[in-house]
Coordinates of C-alpha atoms in Angstrom, one line a residue:
M1 CA -23.0 -20.8 26.8
K2 CA -25.0 -17.5 25.9
R3 CA -25.4 -15.5 22.9
L4 CA -24.8 -11.9 23.5
V5 CA -24.8 -8.6 21.4
I6 CA -23.7 -5.4 23.1
I7 CA -24.0 -2.0 21.4
I8 CA -21.1 0.3 22.5
L9 CA -18.9 3.2 21.7
I10 CA -15.3 2.8 23.0
A11 CA -12.1 4.9 22.8
F12 CA -8.6 3.9 22.6
S13 CA -5.6 5.6 24.2
Y14 CA -1.9 4.8 23.4
T15 CA 1.3 5.6 25.6
I16 CA 4.5 6.2 23.7
T17 CA 7.5 5.5 25.8
A18 CA 10.8 7.3 25.4
Q19 CA 13.2 5.9 22.6
E20 CA 15.4 6.9 19.7
D21 CA 14.0 9.4 17.1
R22 CA 13.5 7.9 13.8
F23 CA 12.6 10.4 11.2
Y24 CA 12.0 11.5 7.7
I25 CA 13.7 14.8 6.5
R26 CA 13.1 16.3 3.2
T27 CA 15.5 18.8 1.5
V28 CA 14.3 21.8 -0.4
S29 CA 15.8 20.7 -3.6
N30 CA 16.8 17.4 -5.4
A31 CA 20.2 19.0 -6.1
I32 CA 21.2 19.1 -2.4
E33 CA 23.4 16.3 -1.4
I34 CA 24.0 15.3 2.4
P35 CA 27.6 13.4 1.9
V36 CA 28.0 11.3 5.1
K37 CA 30.1 8.1 6.1
T38 CA 29.0 5.5 8.7
Q39 CA 31.3 3.5 10.8
D40 CA 30.7 1.4 13.9
S41 CA 27.0 2.9 13.9
V42 CA 28.2 6.4 14.0
V43 CA 27.2 8.8 11.1
T44 CA 29.8 11.4 10.2
Y45 CA 29.0 14.5 7.9
T46 CA 31.6 14.8 5.3
G47 CA 30.6 17.9 3.4
D48 CA 31.5 21.6 3.7
D49 CA 28.5 22.9 5.6
L50 CA 29.7 23.9 9.0
R51 CA 26.4 24.0 10.4
L52 CA 25.7 20.4 9.5
K53 CA 29.2 19.2 10.4
T54 CA 28.8 20.9 14.1
L55 CA 25.3 19.2 14.3
F56 CA 26.5 15.6 13.3
E57 CA 29.4 16.0 15.8
K58 CA 27.2 17.2 18.5
H59 CA 24.5 14.5 18.2
D60 CA 24.5 10.7 18.2
V61 CA 23.4 10.0 14.6
K62 CA 23.2 6.1 13.8
V63 CA 21.6 6.3 10.5
F64 CA 21.3 9.1 7.7
R65 CA 20.5 8.1 4.2
K66 CA 18.2 8.4 1.3
G67 CA 15.0 6.9 2.4
F68 CA 13.6 6.0 -0.9
K69 CA 16.3 5.1 -3.2
Y70 CA 14.2 4.0 -6.3
A71 CA 11.3 6.8 -5.8
T72 CA 10.0 8.4 -8.9
R73 CA 8.0 11.3 -7.1
D74 CA 10.0 14.6 -6.6
K75 CA 9.4 14.6 -2.8
L76 CA 10.3 11.1 -2.1
K77 CA 13.7 11.6 -4.1
R78 CA 14.6 14.4 -1.5
T79 CA 13.7 12.6 1.6
F80 CA 16.2 11.2 3.8
Y81 CA 15.8 8.5 6.6
A82 CA 17.6 9.3 9.9
I83 CA 18.0 7.7 13.5
A84 CA 19.3 9.8 16.3
A85 CA 19.6 9.1 19.9
T86 CA 17.2 12.3 20.8
P87 CA 14.6 14.3 19.1
A88 CA 17.0 17.2 19.5
F89 CA 19.0 16.5 16.3
Q90 CA 15.9 16.7 14.1
Q91 CA 14.8 20.0 15.8
E92 CA 18.1 21.6 15.4
L93 CA 18.4 20.4 11.7
K94 CA 15.2 22.3 10.8
M95 CA 16.0 25.3 12.9
I96 CA 19.6 26.0 11.9
S97 CA 19.4 25.1 8.2
P98 CA 16.1 26.0 6.7
D99 CA 17.6 26.6 3.4
I100 CA 18.4 22.9 3.2
F101 CA 15.5 21.3 4.9
E102 CA 11.7 22.2 4.5
F103 CA 10.0 19.3 6.3
S104 CA 10.4 16.5 8.8
E105 CA 8.3 14.2 10.6
S106 CA 9.0 11.5 13.5
I107 CA 8.1 8.1 12.7
T108 CA 5.5 7.1 15.6
A109 CA 5.8 4.3 18.0
Q110 CA 2.9 2.6 16.2
K111 CA 4.7 2.7 12.9
L112 CA 7.9 1.4 14.6
Q113 CA 6.3 -2.0 15.1
I114 CA 7.9 -3.6 12.1
Y115 CA 10.8 -6.0 11.7
E116 CA 13.0 -6.0 8.4
P117 CA 15.5 -8.8 7.7
N118 CA 19.0 -8.2 6.4
D119 CA 18.1 -9.2 2.8
Y120 CA 15.0 -6.7 2.4
G121 CA 16.3 -5.0 -0.7
V122 CA 16.8 -1.5 -1.4
T123 CA 13.4 -0.9 0.1
S124 CA 14.8 -1.4 3.7
T125 CA 14.2 1.6 6.1
T126 CA 15.7 0.3 9.2
G127 CA 19.2 -1.3 8.2
Q128 CA 21.6 -2.0 5.6
N129 CA 20.7 -4.6 3.0
L130 CA 23.0 -7.5 2.7
G131 CA 21.0 -9.3 0.0
A132 CA 20.3 -8.4 -3.5
P133 CA 19.3 -5.0 -4.6
I134 CA 15.6 -6.0 -5.0
I135 CA 12.6 -3.5 -4.9
F136 CA 10.3 -5.1 -2.2
D137 CA 7.7 -2.1 -2.3
Y138 CA 4.9 -4.9 -2.6
Y139 CA 5.8 -6.0 0.8
D140 CA 5.4 -2.4 2.1
F141 CA 2.0 -2.2 0.2
L142 CA 1.0 -5.4 2.2
G143 CA 2.3 -4.3 5.6
V144 CA 4.5 -7.4 5.5
P145 CA 7.2 -5.7 7.8
Q146 CA 4.3 -5.1 10.2
A147 CA 3.7 -8.8 10.0
W148 CA 7.3 -9.6 10.9
H149 CA 6.9 -7.5 14.2
Y150 CA 4.9 -10.7 15.4
T151 CA 6.4 -13.5 13.5
T152 CA 8.8 -14.3 10.6
G153 CA 7.3 -17.7 10.5
S154 CA 7.8 -21.3 12.5
P155 CA 9.9 -23.9 11.1
D156 CA 7.2 -26.2 12.3
I157 CA 4.8 -24.7 9.7
H158 CA 5.3 -26.3 6.4
I159 CA 4.0 -24.5 3.4
G160 CA 3.0 -26.6 0.4
I161 CA 4.2 -25.7 -2.9
S162 CA 2.7 -27.4 -6.0
D163 CA 4.1 -25.4 -8.9
G164 CA 7.2 -27.1 -10.4
Y165 CA 10.7 -28.2 -9.3
V166 CA 12.6 -26.6 -6.4
D167 CA 15.9 -27.4 -5.7
P168 CA 16.4 -28.5 -2.1
E169 CA 19.9 -27.4 -2.0
D170 CA 19.5 -24.0 -3.3
P171 CA 20.6 -21.3 -0.8
E172 CA 17.1 -19.9 -0.2
F173 CA 15.7 -23.3 0.5
A174 CA 18.6 -25.5 2.0
G175 CA 17.8 -27.2 5.2
K176 CA 14.0 -26.1 5.2
L177 CA 12.7 -27.7 2.0
T178 CA 11.2 -31.5 1.7
M179 CA 10.5 -32.7 -1.9
V180 CA 7.6 -35.1 -1.4
K181 CA 7.2 -35.6 -5.1
K182 CA 9.6 -34.5 -8.1
S183 CA 8.0 -32.0 -10.6
S184 CA 9.4 -30.8 -13.8
L185 CA 11.3 -27.5 -14.0
S186 CA 8.4 -25.7 -15.6
G187 CA 10.4 -22.8 -16.6
G188 CA 11.4 -22.1 -12.9
H189 CA 8.0 -21.4 -11.9
G190 CA 8.4 -23.5 -8.8
F191 CA 11.4 -21.5 -7.7
T192 CA 9.9 -18.3 -7.8
I193 CA 6.6 -19.3 -6.3
A194 CA 8.4 -20.9 -3.5
A195 CA 10.6 -17.9 -3.0
I196 CA 7.7 -15.4 -2.9
A197 CA 6.1 -17.7 -0.2
A198 CA 9.0 -18.6 2.0
A199 CA 12.5 -18.1 0.6
Q200 CA 14.7 -17.8 3.6
G201 CA 15.3 -14.4 5.3
D202 CA 18.0 -12.8 7.3
N203 CA 20.6 -14.9 5.4
A204 CA 22.3 -11.9 3.6
Y205 CA 21.4 -13.7 0.2
A206 CA 18.9 -12.6 -2.5
G207 CA 15.6 -11.5 -0.7
A208 CA 13.1 -12.9 2.1
G209 CA 9.9 -14.6 1.4
V210 CA 6.9 -13.6 3.2
C211 CA 6.7 -16.7 5.7
Y212 CA 10.8 -16.8 5.7
D213 CA 11.1 -19.0 8.7
C214 CA 8.7 -21.5 7.6
S215 CA 9.7 -24.8 6.2
I216 CA 8.4 -26.1 2.7
K217 CA 7.2 -29.3 1.1
T218 CA 7.0 -29.5 -2.7
T219 CA 5.0 -31.7 -4.9
T220 CA 4.1 -31.8 -8.5
Y221 CA 1.0 -30.1 -10.1
G222 CA -1.9 -31.2 -12.1
D223 CA -4.0 -34.5 -11.4
F224 CA -7.0 -32.5 -12.0
K225 CA -9.7 -35.1 -11.2
E226 CA -8.3 -36.4 -7.8
F227 CA -5.5 -33.9 -6.5
N228 CA -3.8 -37.1 -5.1
Q229 CA -0.5 -35.0 -4.6
L230 CA -2.4 -32.3 -2.8
L231 CA -3.7 -35.0 -0.4
E232 CA -0.7 -36.4 0.3
L233 CA 0.7 -33.1 1.4
A234 CA -2.5 -32.5 3.6
R235 CA -2.2 -35.9 5.2
S236 CA 1.5 -35.2 6.2
G237 CA 0.3 -32.2 8.1
V238 CA 0.7 -29.3 5.6
K239 CA -2.1 -26.8 6.4
V240 CA -1.7 -24.5 3.4
I241 CA -0.8 -25.4 -0.1
N242 CA -0.1 -23.0 -3.2
C243 CA -1.4 -23.9 -6.5
S244 CA -0.7 -21.1 -9.0
W245 CA -2.1 -23.4 -12.0
G246 CA -5.4 -24.9 -13.1
S247 CA -7.9 -26.0 -15.6
R248 CA -11.3 -25.0 -16.8
I249 CA -13.0 -28.4 -16.2
Y250 CA -15.0 -29.1 -13.1
Y251 CA -14.6 -32.6 -11.5
E252 CA -17.0 -33.5 -8.6
T253 CA -14.1 -36.0 -7.3
A254 CA -11.7 -33.3 -7.1
Q255 CA -14.2 -31.1 -5.0
E256 CA -14.5 -34.0 -2.8
A257 CA -10.8 -34.2 -2.4
I258 CA -11.0 -30.5 -1.5
N259 CA -13.6 -31.1 1.0
E260 CA -11.6 -34.0 2.8
M261 CA -8.5 -31.5 2.7
R262 CA -10.6 -28.9 4.6
D263 CA -11.5 -31.6 7.1
L264 CA -8.0 -32.3 7.6
G265 CA -7.3 -28.6 8.3
T266 CA -5.5 -27.7 4.8
I267 CA -6.5 -24.7 2.8
I268 CA -5.7 -24.6 -0.9
V269 CA -4.8 -21.2 -2.4
S270 CA -5.1 -20.8 -6.2
V271 CA -5.9 -18.5 -8.9
P272 CA -8.3 -17.3 -11.8
H273 CA -5.7 -17.2 -14.2
N274 CA -4.1 -14.7 -16.8
A275 CA -6.3 -14.4 -19.6
P276 CA -7.6 -10.8 -20.1
Y277 CA -10.9 -9.9 -18.7
S278 CA -11.8 -8.2 -21.9
K279 CA -11.8 -11.8 -23.3
T280 CA -13.3 -13.8 -20.4
N281 CA -15.9 -11.1 -19.3
G282 CA -15.7 -12.9 -15.9
T283 CA -17.4 -16.1 -17.1
Q284 CA -14.3 -18.3 -17.4
L285 CA -14.0 -20.3 -14.0
R286 CA -10.7 -22.0 -13.4
Y287 CA -10.0 -24.9 -11.0
P288 CA -9.0 -25.5 -8.2
G289 CA -9.3 -21.7 -7.9
A290 CA -13.2 -21.9 -8.3
Y291 CA -13.8 -24.8 -6.1
E292 CA -15.6 -24.4 -2.8
H293 CA -13.4 -24.0 0.4
V294 CA -10.3 -22.9 -1.9
L295 CA -9.0 -19.2 -1.7
S296 CA -8.9 -17.8 -5.3
V297 CA -6.5 -15.0 -5.6
G298 CA -6.7 -12.4 -8.5
S299 CA -4.3 -9.5 -9.2
V300 CA -4.2 -5.8 -8.1
Q301 CA -1.8 -2.9 -8.6
H302 CA 0.6 -1.5 -5.9
K303 CA 2.9 1.0 -7.4
Y304 CA 1.7 4.5 -7.7
D305 CA -0.7 6.3 -5.5
T306 CA -1.5 9.3 -7.7
I307 CA -2.4 9.5 -11.6
E308 CA 0.6 11.8 -11.8
D309 CA 3.2 9.3 -10.8
G310 CA 2.0 6.6 -13.5
L311 CA 1.0 9.1 -16.4
N312 CA 2.4 8.2 -19.9
I313 CA 1.6 9.3 -23.4
E314 CA 1.7 7.2 -26.4
E315 CA 4.2 8.6 -28.7
K316 CA 2.4 7.4 -32.0
N317 CA -1.1 8.8 -31.3
G318 CA -0.7 11.3 -28.4
K319 CA -3.1 9.3 -26.3
Y320 CA -2.6 9.6 -22.5
Y321 CA -2.7 6.6 -20.2
A322 CA -1.7 5.8 -16.6
E323 CA -0.2 2.6 -15.2
K324 CA 0.1 0.7 -12.1
Q325 CA -2.3 2.8 -9.8
Q326 CA -2.4 1.4 -6.3
Y327 CA -5.7 -0.7 -5.7
H328 CA -6.8 -0.8 -9.4
L329 CA -7.4 -4.0 -11.0
S330 CA -5.8 -3.1 -14.2
R331 CA -2.2 -2.4 -15.1
T332 CA -3.2 0.3 -17.4
G333 CA -6.1 2.7 -18.0
G334 CA -7.3 5.6 -19.8
F335 CA -9.2 9.0 -19.7
A336 CA -12.4 10.4 -20.9
N337 CA -11.6 12.9 -23.7
N338 CA -8.0 11.9 -23.5
D339 CA -7.7 14.5 -20.5
P340 CA -5.7 13.3 -17.6
K341 CA -7.8 15.2 -15.2
D342 CA -11.1 13.4 -16.4
T343 CA -12.4 10.3 -15.5
Y344 CA -9.9 7.5 -15.4
R345 CA -11.2 4.1 -16.9
L346 CA -9.4 0.8 -16.7
Y347 CA -8.3 -1.1 -19.9
L348 CA -9.9 -4.4 -19.3
S349 CA -7.4 -6.0 -21.9
S350 CA -4.7 -5.5 -19.0
T351 CA -7.0 -6.8 -16.3
N352 CA -6.4 -10.5 -15.5
N353 CA -9.4 -12.7 -15.4
L354 CA -11.9 -12.1 -12.5
D355 CA -15.0 -14.0 -11.7
T356 CA -17.5 -14.4 -8.8
T357 CA -15.3 -17.1 -7.0
V358 CA -12.5 -14.7 -6.4
D359 CA -11.9 -14.4 -2.6
I360 CA -9.1 -11.7 -2.5
V361 CA -6.5 -9.9 -4.8
A362 CA -2.8 -9.1 -4.4
P363 CA -0.1 -7.6 -6.3
G364 CA 0.5 -9.3 -9.7
N365 CA 3.2 -7.6 -11.5
D366 CA 6.6 -6.0 -10.8
I367 CA 7.3 -8.9 -8.4
F368 CA 10.7 -10.4 -8.1
Q369 CA 11.5 -13.4 -10.3
Y370 CA 13.9 -15.6 -8.3
Y371 CA 14.5 -18.1 -10.8
K372 CA 16.2 -15.6 -13.0
F373 CA 18.5 -14.6 -10.3
Q374 CA 19.1 -18.1 -9.4
K375 CA 20.0 -18.9 -12.9
N376 CA 22.3 -16.0 -14.0
G377 CA 22.2 -13.3 -11.2
E378 CA 19.7 -11.2 -12.8
I379 CA 17.3 -8.9 -11.0
A380 CA 14.3 -9.1 -12.9
Y381 CA 10.5 -8.6 -12.4
N382 CA 7.5 -9.5 -14.2
P383 CA 6.4 -6.6 -16.3
Y384 CA 2.8 -7.5 -17.1
Q385 CA -0.1 -8.5 -14.6
A386 CA -0.2 -12.1 -13.6
T387 CA -2.0 -14.0 -10.9
S388 CA 0.6 -16.7 -10.2
P389 CA 2.9 -14.5 -8.1
A390 CA -0.1 -13.1 -6.3
A391 CA -1.3 -16.5 -4.7
P392 CA 2.0 -17.0 -2.9
L393 CA 1.8 -13.6 -1.2
V394 CA -1.6 -14.9 0.3
T395 CA 0.0 -18.5 1.0
G396 CA 2.9 -17.0 3.0
T397 CA 0.5 -14.7 4.8
I398 CA -1.3 -17.7 5.9
G399 CA 2.0 -19.4 6.9
L400 CA 2.7 -16.4 9.2
M401 CA -0.9 -16.8 10.7
L402 CA -0.3 -20.5 11.3
S403 CA 2.9 -19.5 12.9
V404 CA 1.0 -17.5 15.3
N405 CA -1.8 -19.9 15.9
N406 CA -1.7 -23.4 14.3
D407 CA -5.1 -24.2 15.5
L408 CA -7.1 -22.0 12.9
S409 CA -9.5 -24.0 10.9
V410 CA -9.9 -23.5 7.1
D411 CA -12.9 -21.2 7.7
E412 CA -11.0 -19.0 10.1
M413 CA -8.0 -18.7 7.6
S414 CA -10.2 -17.6 4.9
S415 CA -12.3 -15.4 7.1
I416 CA -9.2 -13.5 8.6
I417 CA -7.8 -13.0 5.1
K418 CA -11.0 -11.4 4.1
L419 CA -11.9 -9.6 7.2
S420 CA -8.4 -7.8 7.3
A421 CA -8.4 -6.9 3.6
T422 CA -8.4 -3.4 2.2
N423 CA -11.7 -2.5 0.9
I424 CA -11.3 -1.3 -2.6
D425 CA -14.9 -0.7 -3.7
H426 CA -14.5 3.1 -3.3
I427 CA -12.2 3.3 -6.3
K428 CA -14.4 4.5 -9.1
A429 CA -12.4 2.8 -11.9
N430 CA -13.1 -0.6 -10.3
E431 CA -17.0 -0.1 -10.1
P432 CA -17.4 -2.3 -13.4
L433 CA -15.8 -5.3 -11.7
L434 CA -17.7 -4.9 -8.5
G435 CA -18.5 -8.4 -7.0
L436 CA -15.6 -10.0 -9.1
Y437 CA -12.7 -9.1 -7.0
G438 CA -13.6 -10.7 -3.5
A439 CA -13.1 -9.0 -0.4
G440 CA -10.6 -6.7 -1.7
S441 CA -6.8 -6.2 -1.4
L442 CA -4.7 -8.5 0.8
H443 CA -3.1 -6.9 3.8
T444 CA -0.6 -9.1 5.5
G445 CA 0.2 -7.0 8.2
R446 CA -3.4 -6.6 9.6
A447 CA -4.1 -10.5 8.9
V448 CA -1.3 -11.4 11.1
K449 CA -2.0 -8.9 13.7
M450 CA -5.6 -10.0 13.7
T451 CA -4.4 -13.6 14.4
H452 CA -2.1 -12.4 17.2
E453 CA -4.8 -10.2 19.0
M454 CA -7.3 -13.1 19.0
L455 CA -5.0 -14.9 21.6
Q456 CA -4.6 -11.6 23.9
P457 CA -6.7 -11.4 26.8
D458 CA -6.2 -7.7 26.9
S459 CA -6.6 -6.9 23.1
Y460 CA -9.7 -6.6 21.0
T461 CA -9.8 -8.3 17.6
L462 CA -10.9 -5.3 15.5
L463 CA -13.1 -5.8 12.3
E464 CA -13.7 -2.6 10.5
N465 CA -14.1 -0.7 7.2
Q466 CA -15.6 -3.7 5.1
N467 CA -19.0 -4.2 3.3
F468 CA -19.8 -8.0 2.8
T469 CA -22.7 -9.2 1.1
R470 CA -21.6 -12.9 0.8
W471 CA -19.3 -15.5 2.3
N472 CA -19.3 -17.6 5.6
F473 CA -17.3 -16.1 8.5
S474 CA -16.0 -18.1 11.3
L475 CA -14.1 -17.0 14.4
R476 CA -13.9 -19.7 17.0
A477 CA -12.3 -18.3 20.1
P478 CA -10.9 -14.8 20.1
Y479 CA -10.8 -13.3 23.5
K480 CA -12.7 -10.0 22.5
V481 CA -14.1 -8.8 19.3
L482 CA -14.7 -5.0 18.2
I483 CA -16.9 -4.6 15.2
K484 CA -16.5 -1.3 13.7
N485 CA -18.0 0.5 10.6
E486 CA -18.6 -2.9 9.2
Q487 CA -21.6 -4.4 7.1
F488 CA -22.6 -8.0 6.9
R489 CA -25.7 -7.9 4.5
E490 CA -27.7 -10.1 2.3
A491 CA -26.0 -13.5 2.0
A492 CA -23.2 -13.0 4.5
R493 CA -23.3 -15.4 7.2
V494 CA -21.6 -14.5 10.4
D495 CA -20.6 -17.2 13.2
F496 CA -18.4 -15.5 15.9
T497 CA -17.7 -17.0 19.3
A498 CA -15.7 -15.0 21.7
K499 CA -14.4 -15.8 25.2
E500 CA -15.1 -12.7 26.9
E501 CA -16.7 -9.7 24.7
I502 CA -18.2 -8.8 21.4
L503 CA -18.5 -5.0 21.2
I504 CA -20.3 -3.6 18.2
D505 CA -19.9 0.1 16.9
T506 CA -23.0 2.2 16.2
E507 CA -21.8 2.3 12.5
T508 CA -21.9 -1.5 12.0
V509 CA -24.8 -3.0 10.0
F510 CA -26.0 -6.2 10.4
L511 CA -28.7 -6.9 7.4
P512 CA -28.8 -10.6 6.3
D513 CA -31.5 -11.7 3.9
V514 CA -33.0 -15.2 3.9
N515 CA -29.6 -16.6 2.6
G516 CA -27.7 -15.1 5.5
S517 CA -27.2 -15.2 9.2
I518 CA -26.0 -13.5 12.2
L519 CA -24.8 -15.7 15.3
L520 CA -22.7 -13.9 17.9
T521 CA -21.8 -16.0 20.9
I522 CA -20.1 -15.4 24.4
D523 CA -18.6 -18.7 25.6
P524 CA -16.0 -18.5 28.5
E525 CA -14.7 -22.1 27.5
A526 CA -14.1 -21.5 24.1
T527 CA -10.3 -22.1 23.4
Y528 CA -7.7 -22.9 20.9
N529 CA -5.5 -25.9 21.3
L530 CA -2.0 -24.3 21.3
Q531 CA -0.1 -27.1 22.9
K532 CA 1.2 -28.4 19.6
N533 CA 3.0 -24.9 19.3
N534 CA 4.9 -24.9 22.6

């Protein structure tokens, strides 16, 4: 075994093979309609414009429809999604009818590495939705379709749900759910949490969970001193357990139970809870979220990428505010001098509790509430920010990771979630909360892609664009690792072992203090035990 650090710059090249042309095309006005009908995967234009009629008859067009049905931005409202046999259709549309179309762009081969099930709601871009008309924009924000390109989950992976009763005969859980301990209904909390993590996908019903082909084991919640119900799941082979609940009281026996579950290879995903940060000021710890070796998940916004899209004004006092800004930690915020062009500041009263034990944040409001659908067919979303629905997004992501590599340790699961997260330190409005929102915003697509790449002899496991000053990071046996524009400083502790290479870009910084350490090892004998997945 040898330890090796190599400083090198490398360049990547991609080859794009011939394939169908998938593209977005935008009309010059929202008033323009493009009436079409689709039969046997052939799109026919049914309007009066002879130019369009001729083009649709000339070319093999498989899909042509509004790409963003529930969009609020003007340009997205005018954007259509299309699939044609060749790029000629797109080119001729723009050339022959500039009075109708002002812009188009093809979707590259890299972006096409996605999969969407037949119950992906109204946000589906690749096929017709056969499930409920659900807005899954938070899945797009997390890159879940990119993760589904690699796996939709394995029935051999059981996700633990400790959040209330879930009916084993429910259409989204039938044939895949084992009730280990019966729980109270708890207002349907268990139904919704289980659905976010692992509701069955591709079954033309309701909507898909993150790890929709994974199995589920359910138990009750509570038992704050000993976590016996969680230990029972861990001893049965469950590797990830969701706990969207907690208590303010620390118990050493509970920490020891967490330690034992870590030794068994089981990670607990929990929350810092929903109290407004304006009241807790980051000092109110909640358990099990705050225990060591637990992933604590706070909430972040995913809806709007500009202030203009989320801008509102209070009728009573004429005060401007914005809401649901992507990667911001509050649901709402205001402006200096009541000027929407001035500095945007978070309203901490609409920020959920955060603290120094939080590891990651994930979307926490406007999440589909499955129990209301199950109860009365209602399509409903939680309007206010919460941490309970954020946690199962992480739990489902880990289920996908385990479906790729069931031999990941607890430390590796935690490391991959953090190493693949989106850094949100650059968002000025978040600055008052620096150090309280963990590694940033969950990205399911990158987490699963990283897990996949670790097992590929010809791929580099890419770590980039993060700045860490704490936590222990562990990768046991990827083939190759590339560290690019990444910082590990102060109390960050790195222990990476690769089978072949560890390449370090010149923009990477290793600067640990007395509490941190950097250990990079090349070990050709390092391996994962993947026999159990075969």
